[in-house]
Amino acid sequence: MEHVAQRAGVSLMTVSRALREPSLVAQPTRDRIQDAITELGYVGSAFAVQLASGRTRLVAVLLPDLRNPAFAVEMQGLAEGLGEGLELIVSGVRGSGTRHDQVARALLGYKPAALVIHGGRHSHEMRELLVRSNVPIVELGSLVARPINIAVGYSNRAAGRVATEHLLQRGYRTIGFVSQSRKDNSRADDRWLGFREALRAAGITPRPELELETSLGYERGAEALKELLCREPKIDAVFFTGDGWALGALFYCQRENISVPGRVAIMGFDDQELASQTVPSLTSIQVPRYRMGWEAGTLLRSQLDGKAPERKRIDLGFKLVHRQTT
Amino acid sequence: MEHVAQRAGVSLMTVSRALREPSLVAQPTRDRIQDAITELGYVGSAFAVQLASGRTRLVAVLLPDLRNPAFAVEMQGLAEGLGEGLELIVSGVRGSGTRHDQVARALLGYKPAALVIHGGRHSHEMRELLVRSNVPIVELGSLVARPINIAVGYSNRAAGRVATEHLLQRGYRTIGFVSQSRKDNSRADDRWLGFREALRAAGITPRPELELETSLGYERGAEALKELLCREPKIDAVFFTGDGWALGALFYCQRENISVPGRVAIMGFDDQELASQTVPSLTSIQVPRYRMGWEAGTLLRSQLDGKAPERKRIDLGFKLVHRQTT
DNA sequence: TTGAAAGCGCTAACAA
DNA sequence: TTGTTAGCGCTTTCAA
C-alpha cells in the first residue's frame, strides 16, 4: 500500500481512504491512486484489514460431507442470501466427534462474521466454545430444540414419522428402514425415532432386523434392498432416509423385474430433482434446501447489519411428495 | 493471548511457543498454559498469525457453480489431498466475466497459500493479476495449453471428439448436441469443438439446428430431446454434454415409450454414479473428478512444502464408458 | 481534503 | 527453557 501511495504522490492514509470511502477523497487524487493500483497490480491484505478494523468478511461453514449435493444447494442458497462482500470458508468433516471440534476451532480462529453449522448435536465443550466465542452461530438443517443463536431447518423426527405414517396409511405393514450410522449421524437418528414412533402408534412392533445402516451411494441402496428382501421376504415397503439409496433400489428392481410398488414400495427422502423424473417416480420428503441456506443467509446479513434479533428458530417444514413408488 | 499468559504466569511469548512448537516448552509450563486456554476459552486469531508470520493456511477455490455435484466431488478430493491444517475458502460464481474477476481479486486478498480455479479461460487482465500475485495457481478441469503454474485436468475437446466418434462408429448419422451456453462456458465450447471435428472427419456436414443450448436440470434434458425430435424427426442420437440432461432425456423416453437406443441413442458426459444404475444404463464419458481434486491437493501440498516443481501440466485423461443407451 | 501517530494480535530474531 | 524488542499491513483517532 505504501508503494501505491508513493507512486500516486500521496500518503498511505489517503490510499486507504480511497479504497474504503472514495467519497472522502478528491476525484483527481482518486484517479491517480487507481492508476497506481492497476500499474502495480496491488491487492490489499484482507488479514491486515481485519486485524486493524476488527471487522470480518468471512462466513465460516462446517458441513458433514462436501460430496452431498444437498449441502451444495444449501451453500448456494447461503451464498446468495448473504449477498456480496462476504466470503465463504467451507470445511467438510467426515466422521464425527473430535475432528469436528478441531475444525470448528480452526474456523473460529478466523473470527468469522458468523459460523454456519449443518447437522445436529455438538459435544458439551463444543457448545461451550461456540457460546463463548461470541460469533453468531447458525445451526442449519435439523431444527435443534435450544438454538445457540439462530436455527433454521425442519424436524427430522417429524419428517421420519410422516413418511412412515404415509406408508402405513397406504396399507404397508412390514416396513424396512435404511439410514446412515445412527450413532454418527444425528439426522439419521432423528428420522429413525420418527419411524419407530409411527410404527408404535400403529400398534406394530418394531423389528430391528429390518433396520439397516449403510454408507452413501446408489449401489448401497440396491444392496440394502436385496439384503432386506432376503432377511424378510414378506417385506412390503422400505423407507430409505436418502433419495440416493431409494433410486439405487428402484433401478435394482427394474433390473430384477421386481414390481414397484406392487411387490415392494419405496420411499425416499430429500426429493432430489431426479425423484420426479424416474419411471415410476419416487415418493419422497421434500426439504427446502436452497431456502434453508437462503433464509440463514439473509437473516445473518440483517443481523450483521444490526437489524435482526439474536435468537431465532425458523421451522421451514417439509412436504411429503406422493408419487408412484408407494 | 496475554490473558492466557497472565493466568498461566508466563510471558506471552511462551504461550505462542506452546501453541506452535510445544516441544520447546517445559511440560509443567505447557500444562498450565493448556489449562488457562481451556478455562478462558481462548481461540487464537488466524489473521494475526498470518500477518505476523507471512504463512497462510488458506487455500482459495473459485468454482463456476456451487450446485454442481461434480465440483463437490472435486472439492472433497482437494480437501483430502491437501490433508490437515489447511482451510478451504470457496466461492462460486455463476455467470462469468467481471464478477469472476472481482471474486478472484477478493480471494487473492487473503494471500492464500494457493488459488484453485475450475474452468478454462481467464481474461487477459485476470491472467496478469494471477501471475503477478505470486500465489501458486492451480487450473483445474479443462487442461489449459499454457498453465500459469499447475494445471490438472483432461481435454474437453478430445472428450467431445471421442464421444462423437463413438456414436458415428455405432452407425448413428444424424446427431444432436446439447450443452450450456458456449459463450459463457469454455468447457461446453471445447466439447463442441470436438463434436464438430469428429463430424467433419466423418464427412458429415454439421447442422446448427441440431445443436441446442440450455441451462442445467434434468427436465431441461427432456425438453431438449423433445425439441430436437421435433426439429428433425430423423435424428438418431443425441450427445448431451452432461449426464443430468442425458438422464432427464432417458426418463422422458421411458415415459413416452420411446425406445433407447432403438429410436434414439443417448450419450452423456461425466459418468455420474447414477449412469451405471439406470435401465438402460447410460453411455458416458468418465472424468476423474475426485482424482483431479486429490492430485491437485497433493501436488499443492508438496509444493507448499517446497518439494515439487512450480510448473506442471497433468493430463488425467478420460474414459468412454460404453453402456446400453448407444 | 489530507496526514501523523498509535495499535490490532500475533511471530521472528535475538538475548538471557 | 523463557523473555524482550520490533514489526507484519492496515485502520482508527485525532489534528492540520
GROMACS .gro file of C-alpha atoms in nm, chain A residues 37-48 50-51 55-58 65-69 72-73 75-77 79-80 83-84 86-92 94 99 102-103 105-112 129 132-133 216-220 222 244 247-248 251-252 254-255 272-274 276-280 290, chain B residues 34 37-48 50-51 56-58 65-69 72-73 75-77 79-80 83-84 86-92 94 99 102-103 105-112 129 132-133 216-220 222 244 247-248 251-252 254-255 272-274 276-280 290:
model
  152
   37ILE     CA    1  -0.307   0.037  -0.812
   38THR     CA    2  -0.355  -0.112  -1.155
   39GLU     CA    3   0.001  -0.043  -1.260
   40LEU     CA    4   0.140  -0.215  -0.955
   41GLY     CA    5  -0.118  -0.492  -0.953
   42TYR     CA    6  -0.183  -0.411  -0.591
   43VAL     CA    7  -0.418  -0.635  -0.394
   44GLY     CA    8  -0.477  -0.537  -0.035
   45SER     CA    9  -0.429  -0.774   0.252
   46ALA     CA   10  -0.760  -0.890   0.385
   47PHE     CA   11  -0.585  -1.006   0.701
   48ALA     CA   12  -0.442  -0.669   0.786
   50GLN     CA   13  -0.947  -0.742   0.954
   51LEU     CA   14  -0.685  -0.723   1.221
   55ARG     CA   15  -1.445  -0.638   1.101
   56THR     CA   16  -1.462  -0.961   0.912
   57ARG     CA   17  -1.588  -1.052   0.573
   58LEU     CA   18  -1.574  -1.423   0.627
   65ASP     CA   19  -1.968  -3.406   0.390
   66LEU     CA   20  -1.879  -3.198   0.091
   67ARG     CA   21  -1.992  -3.462  -0.153
   68ASN     CA   22  -2.356  -3.449  -0.068
   69PRO     CA   23  -2.530  -3.245  -0.336
   72ALA     CA   24  -2.413  -2.785  -0.218
   73VAL     CA   25  -2.761  -2.649  -0.276
   75MET     CA   26  -2.439  -2.340   0.016
   76GLN     CA   27  -2.560  -2.177  -0.299
   77GLY     CA   28  -2.864  -2.052  -0.109
   79ALA     CA   29  -2.408  -1.751  -0.065
   80GLU     CA   30  -2.695  -1.582  -0.243
   83GLY     CA   31  -2.515  -1.125  -0.092
   84GLU     CA   32  -2.189  -0.967  -0.197
   86LEU     CA   33  -1.872  -1.189   0.219
   87GLU     CA   34  -1.654  -1.488   0.150
   88LEU     CA   35  -1.744  -1.841   0.249
   89ILE     CA   36  -1.487  -2.052   0.422
   90VAL     CA   37  -1.605  -2.408   0.398
   91SER     CA   38  -1.491  -2.721   0.571
   92GLY     CA   39  -1.628  -3.067   0.534
   94ARG     CA   40  -1.643  -3.674   0.754
   99ARG     CA   41  -1.228  -3.396   1.434
  102GLN     CA   42  -1.099  -2.937   1.591
  103VAL     CA   43  -1.216  -2.798   1.263
  105ARG     CA   44  -1.189  -2.438   1.648
  106ALA     CA   45  -0.978  -2.369   1.344
  107LEU     CA   46  -1.266  -2.191   1.175
  108LEU     CA   47  -1.336  -1.987   1.486
  109GLY     CA   48  -0.976  -1.871   1.467
  110TYR     CA   49  -1.072  -1.662   1.168
  111LYS     CA   50  -1.312  -1.471   1.390
  112PRO     CA   51  -1.573  -1.512   1.122
  129LEU     CA   52  -1.680  -2.290   2.298
  132ARG     CA   53  -1.818  -1.811   2.443
  133SER     CA   54  -1.672  -1.733   2.104
  216LEU     CA   55  -2.384  -4.332   0.089
  217GLY     CA   56  -2.412  -4.440  -0.274
  218TYR     CA   57  -2.674  -4.555  -0.518
  219GLU     CA   58  -2.542  -4.905  -0.516
  220ARG     CA   59  -2.564  -4.926  -0.139
  222ALA     CA   60  -2.961  -5.168  -0.421
  244GLY     CA   61  -2.977  -4.185  -0.344
  247LEU     CA   62  -3.316  -4.453  -0.653
  248GLY     CA   63  -3.048  -4.720  -0.645
  251PHE     CA   64  -3.316  -4.927  -1.053
  252TYR     CA   65  -3.226  -5.256  -0.893
  254GLN     CA   66  -3.609  -5.257  -1.270
  255ARG     CA   67  -3.311  -5.476  -1.349
  272GLN     CA   68  -3.384  -3.468  -0.527
  273GLU     CA   69  -3.468  -3.322  -0.863
  274LEU     CA   70  -3.433  -3.665  -1.013
  276SER     CA   71  -3.981  -3.670  -1.006
  277GLN     CA   72  -3.822  -3.786  -1.331
  278THR     CA   73  -3.781  -4.158  -1.291
  279VAL     CA   74  -4.036  -4.413  -1.405
  280PRO     CA   75  -4.205  -4.484  -1.170
  290TYR     CA   76  -3.199  -2.387  -0.102
  360GLN     CA   77  -0.329  -2.554   2.837
  363ILE     CA   78  -0.658  -2.181   2.747
  364THR     CA   79  -0.949  -2.407   2.823
  365GLU     CA   80  -1.062  -2.202   3.119
  366LEU     CA   81  -1.065  -1.886   2.917
  367GLY     CA   82  -1.200  -2.047   2.605
  368TYR     CA   83  -0.916  -1.887   2.415
  369VAL     CA   84  -0.908  -1.920   2.037
  370GLY     CA   85  -0.613  -1.758   1.864
  371SER     CA   86  -0.650  -1.514   1.580
  372ALA     CA   87  -0.564  -1.672   1.250
  373PHE     CA   88  -0.531  -1.325   1.100
  374ALA     CA   89  -0.268  -1.211   1.339
  376GLN     CA   90  -0.085  -1.488   0.912
  377LEU     CA   91   0.008  -1.124   0.931
  382THR     CA   92  -0.117  -1.888   0.530
  383ARG     CA   93  -0.337  -2.183   0.597
  384LEU     CA   94  -0.594  -2.090   0.342
  391ASP     CA   95  -2.131  -2.310  -0.970
  392LEU     CA   96  -2.158  -2.450  -0.623
  393ARG     CA   97  -2.462  -2.659  -0.709
  394ASN     CA   98  -2.291  -2.890  -0.948
  395PRO     CA   99  -2.222  -3.216  -0.765
  398ALA     CA  100  -1.841  -3.104  -0.483
  399VAL     CA  101  -1.656  -3.427  -0.556
  401MET     CA  102  -1.360  -3.032  -0.354
  402GLN     CA  103  -1.369  -3.339  -0.140
  403GLY     CA  104  -1.071  -3.472  -0.333
  405ALA     CA  105  -0.959  -3.127   0.076
  406GLU     CA  106  -0.835  -3.480   0.126
  409GLY     CA  107  -0.456  -3.302   0.422
  410GLU     CA  108  -0.497  -3.133   0.757
  412LEU     CA  109  -0.540  -2.603   0.555
  413GLU     CA  110  -0.879  -2.442   0.527
  414LEU     CA  111  -1.068  -2.406   0.203
  415ILE     CA  112  -1.218  -2.074   0.116
  416VAL     CA  113  -1.469  -2.140  -0.155
  417SER     CA  114  -1.654  -1.908  -0.385
  418GLY     CA  115  -1.899  -1.998  -0.652
  420ARG     CA  116  -2.243  -1.801  -1.161
  425ARG     CA  117  -1.792  -1.087  -1.146
  428GLN     CA  118  -1.390  -0.944  -0.879
  429VAL     CA  119  -1.424  -1.255  -0.672
  431ARG     CA  120  -0.943  -1.038  -0.652
  432ALA     CA  121  -1.121  -1.071  -0.321
  433LEU     CA  122  -0.984  -1.419  -0.274
  434LEU     CA  123  -0.634  -1.307  -0.363
  435GLY     CA  124  -0.666  -1.054  -0.084
  436TYR     CA  125  -0.638  -1.338   0.162
  437LYS     CA  126  -0.293  -1.410   0.025
  438PRO     CA  127  -0.390  -1.774   0.008
  455LEU     CA  128  -0.317  -1.035  -1.194
  458ARG     CA  129   0.178  -1.109  -1.055
  459SER     CA  130   0.009  -1.215  -0.735
  542LEU     CA  131  -2.879  -2.721  -1.610
  543GLY     CA  132  -3.150  -2.954  -1.486
  544TYR     CA  133  -3.288  -3.297  -1.560
  545GLU     CA  134  -3.601  -3.155  -1.708
  546ARG     CA  135  -3.405  -2.936  -1.947
  548ALA     CA  136  -3.617  -3.394  -2.152
  570GLY     CA  137  -2.809  -3.466  -1.592
  573LEU     CA  138  -3.075  -3.891  -1.767
  574GLY     CA  139  -3.363  -3.650  -1.793
  577PHE     CA  140  -3.659  -4.086  -1.834
  578TYR     CA  141  -3.856  -3.882  -2.081
  580GLN     CA  142  -3.938  -4.412  -2.074
  581ARG     CA  143  -4.246  -4.205  -2.006
  598GLN     CA  144  -2.222  -3.976  -1.263
  599GLU     CA  145  -2.262  -4.266  -1.027
  600LEU     CA  146  -2.621  -4.294  -1.136
  602SER     CA  147  -2.445  -4.715  -1.442
  603GLN     CA  148  -2.761  -4.780  -1.242
  604THR     CA  149  -3.041  -4.681  -1.475
  605VAL     CA  150  -3.220  -4.919  -1.706
  606PRO     CA  151  -3.095  -4.899  -1.974
  616TYR     CA  152  -1.220  -3.689  -0.729
   0.00000   0.00000   0.00000
